[in-house]
Amino acid sequence: DSAIDFKAEEFKADGAGVATELNVTWNGVLVPQHPGRYRLVVERADPSDAAILRIDGKTVLNADAKSPRSDVLLSLTDRPIAIGLSFKCLNTERHKLRLLWVPPGADTEEPIPPEMLYHERKPK
């Protein structure tokens, strides 16, 4: 997937009424548009859903707070950097996972554009 913007029907496990745990992991490379301070936002449907955001192998956000939204402000270069997002929730109709950002100079959150996310490394 080129964007981290999932709703329950996109990755709900089979089995009506089965309350099993789902674990989702997205790993890849983020290529910011230009250097600067970016606000990254992890949004979940339920505050009990846990998400961990890693940049360059380091945990920068552990989203298991009482709010379904968590954010972090980071200084990024315009060079490719490893990014990983792990998500853990119950298999229900309610879960969702979104990774948004506010680039430098912008005021509104938006999903990170697909051309800024790669599964391995930026194509030449």
Coordinates of C-alpha atoms in Angstrom, one line a residue:
D1 CA 0.0 0.0 0.0
S2 CA 1.3 3.4 -0.9
A3 CA -0.6 5.4 1.7
I4 CA -1.2 4.6 5.4
D5 CA -4.9 5.3 5.5
F6 CA -6.8 2.1 6.4
K7 CA -10.4 1.5 7.6
A8 CA -11.7 -1.6 9.3
E9 CA -13.1 -3.2 6.1
E10 CA -9.7 -3.0 4.4
F11 CA -7.9 -5.3 6.9
K12 CA -10.5 -6.8 9.1
A13 CA -9.8 -10.5 9.8
D14 CA -12.3 -13.0 8.7
G15 CA -14.7 -14.5 11.2
A16 CA -17.9 -12.6 12.1
G17 CA -18.1 -11.7 15.7
V18 CA -14.6 -13.1 16.4
A19 CA -12.7 -10.8 18.8
T20 CA -9.2 -11.7 17.8
E21 CA -6.2 -9.3 17.9
L22 CA -4.9 -7.8 14.7
N23 CA -1.3 -6.8 14.3
V24 CA -0.4 -4.6 11.3
T25 CA 3.1 -3.4 10.4
W26 CA 4.1 -1.0 7.6
N27 CA 7.8 -0.6 6.9
G28 CA 9.4 1.5 4.2
V29 CA 11.1 4.8 3.4
L30 CA 9.9 8.3 3.8
V31 CA 11.2 11.0 1.4
P32 CA 10.2 14.4 2.7
Q33 CA 9.6 17.1 0.1
H34 CA 12.2 19.4 1.6
P35 CA 14.1 19.8 4.9
G36 CA 12.3 21.3 7.9
R37 CA 10.0 20.5 10.9
Y38 CA 7.2 18.1 10.1
R39 CA 4.4 17.2 12.4
L40 CA 3.5 13.5 12.0
V41 CA 0.1 12.4 13.3
V42 CA -1.1 8.9 14.0
E43 CA -4.9 8.6 14.1
R44 CA -6.8 5.6 15.3
A45 CA -10.5 5.0 15.8
D46 CA -10.2 3.8 19.4
P47 CA -7.7 5.1 22.0
S48 CA -7.2 1.5 23.2
D49 CA -5.7 0.6 19.8
A50 CA -1.9 0.9 20.1
A51 CA 0.4 2.3 17.4
I52 CA 4.2 2.8 17.4
L53 CA 5.9 5.0 14.9
R54 CA 9.6 4.6 14.3
I55 CA 11.9 6.9 12.3
D56 CA 15.3 5.6 11.4
G57 CA 14.9 2.7 13.7
K58 CA 14.0 4.8 16.8
T59 CA 10.6 5.0 18.4
V60 CA 9.4 8.6 18.0
L61 CA 5.8 8.1 19.0
N62 CA 4.1 5.5 21.1
A63 CA 0.4 6.1 20.5
D64 CA -1.4 4.3 23.3
A65 CA -2.7 7.4 25.0
K66 CA -6.3 8.2 26.0
S67 CA -6.8 10.1 22.7
P68 CA -7.2 8.4 19.3
R69 CA -4.8 11.0 17.9
S70 CA -1.1 11.4 18.7
D71 CA 1.5 13.5 17.1
V72 CA 5.2 14.3 17.1
L73 CA 7.2 17.2 15.7
L74 CA 10.4 16.2 13.9
S75 CA 13.1 17.9 12.0
L76 CA 13.7 16.0 8.8
T77 CA 16.0 16.4 5.9
D78 CA 15.1 15.8 2.3
R79 CA 17.0 12.5 2.3
P80 CA 15.2 9.1 2.4
I81 CA 14.7 7.9 5.9
A82 CA 13.4 4.5 7.2
I83 CA 9.9 4.6 8.6
G84 CA 7.9 2.0 10.4
L85 CA 4.4 1.9 11.8
S86 CA 3.1 -0.9 14.0
F87 CA -0.6 -1.2 14.9
K88 CA -2.3 -3.5 17.4
C89 CA -6.1 -3.7 17.9
L90 CA -9.0 -6.0 18.3
N91 CA -10.7 -7.4 15.2
T92 CA -13.8 -5.2 15.2
E93 CA -15.7 -3.0 12.8
R94 CA -14.4 0.2 14.5
H95 CA -10.6 0.2 13.9
K96 CA -8.8 2.5 11.5
L97 CA -5.2 3.7 11.1
R98 CA -4.0 6.8 9.4
L99 CA -0.6 8.4 9.2
L100 CA -0.8 12.1 8.4
W101 CA 1.6 15.0 8.3
V102 CA 1.8 18.7 8.3
P103 CA 4.8 19.8 6.2
P104 CA 6.8 22.9 7.0
G105 CA 4.9 26.1 6.2
A106 CA 1.5 24.2 6.0
D107 CA -1.4 24.5 8.5
T108 CA -3.5 21.5 7.7
E109 CA -3.0 17.8 8.2
E110 CA -3.0 15.5 5.1
P111 CA -2.2 11.9 4.4
I112 CA 1.5 11.6 3.4
P113 CA 1.4 11.6 -0.4
P114 CA 2.1 8.2 -1.9
E115 CA 5.1 9.6 -3.9
M116 CA 6.8 10.3 -0.5
L117 CA 6.5 6.7 0.8
Y118 CA 8.2 3.7 -0.6
H119 CA 8.4 0.1 0.7
E120 CA 12.1 -0.3 0.1
R121 CA 13.9 2.7 -1.3
K122 CA 13.1 5.5 -3.6
P123 CA 13.2 4.4 -7.3
K124 CA 15.7 6.3 -9.5

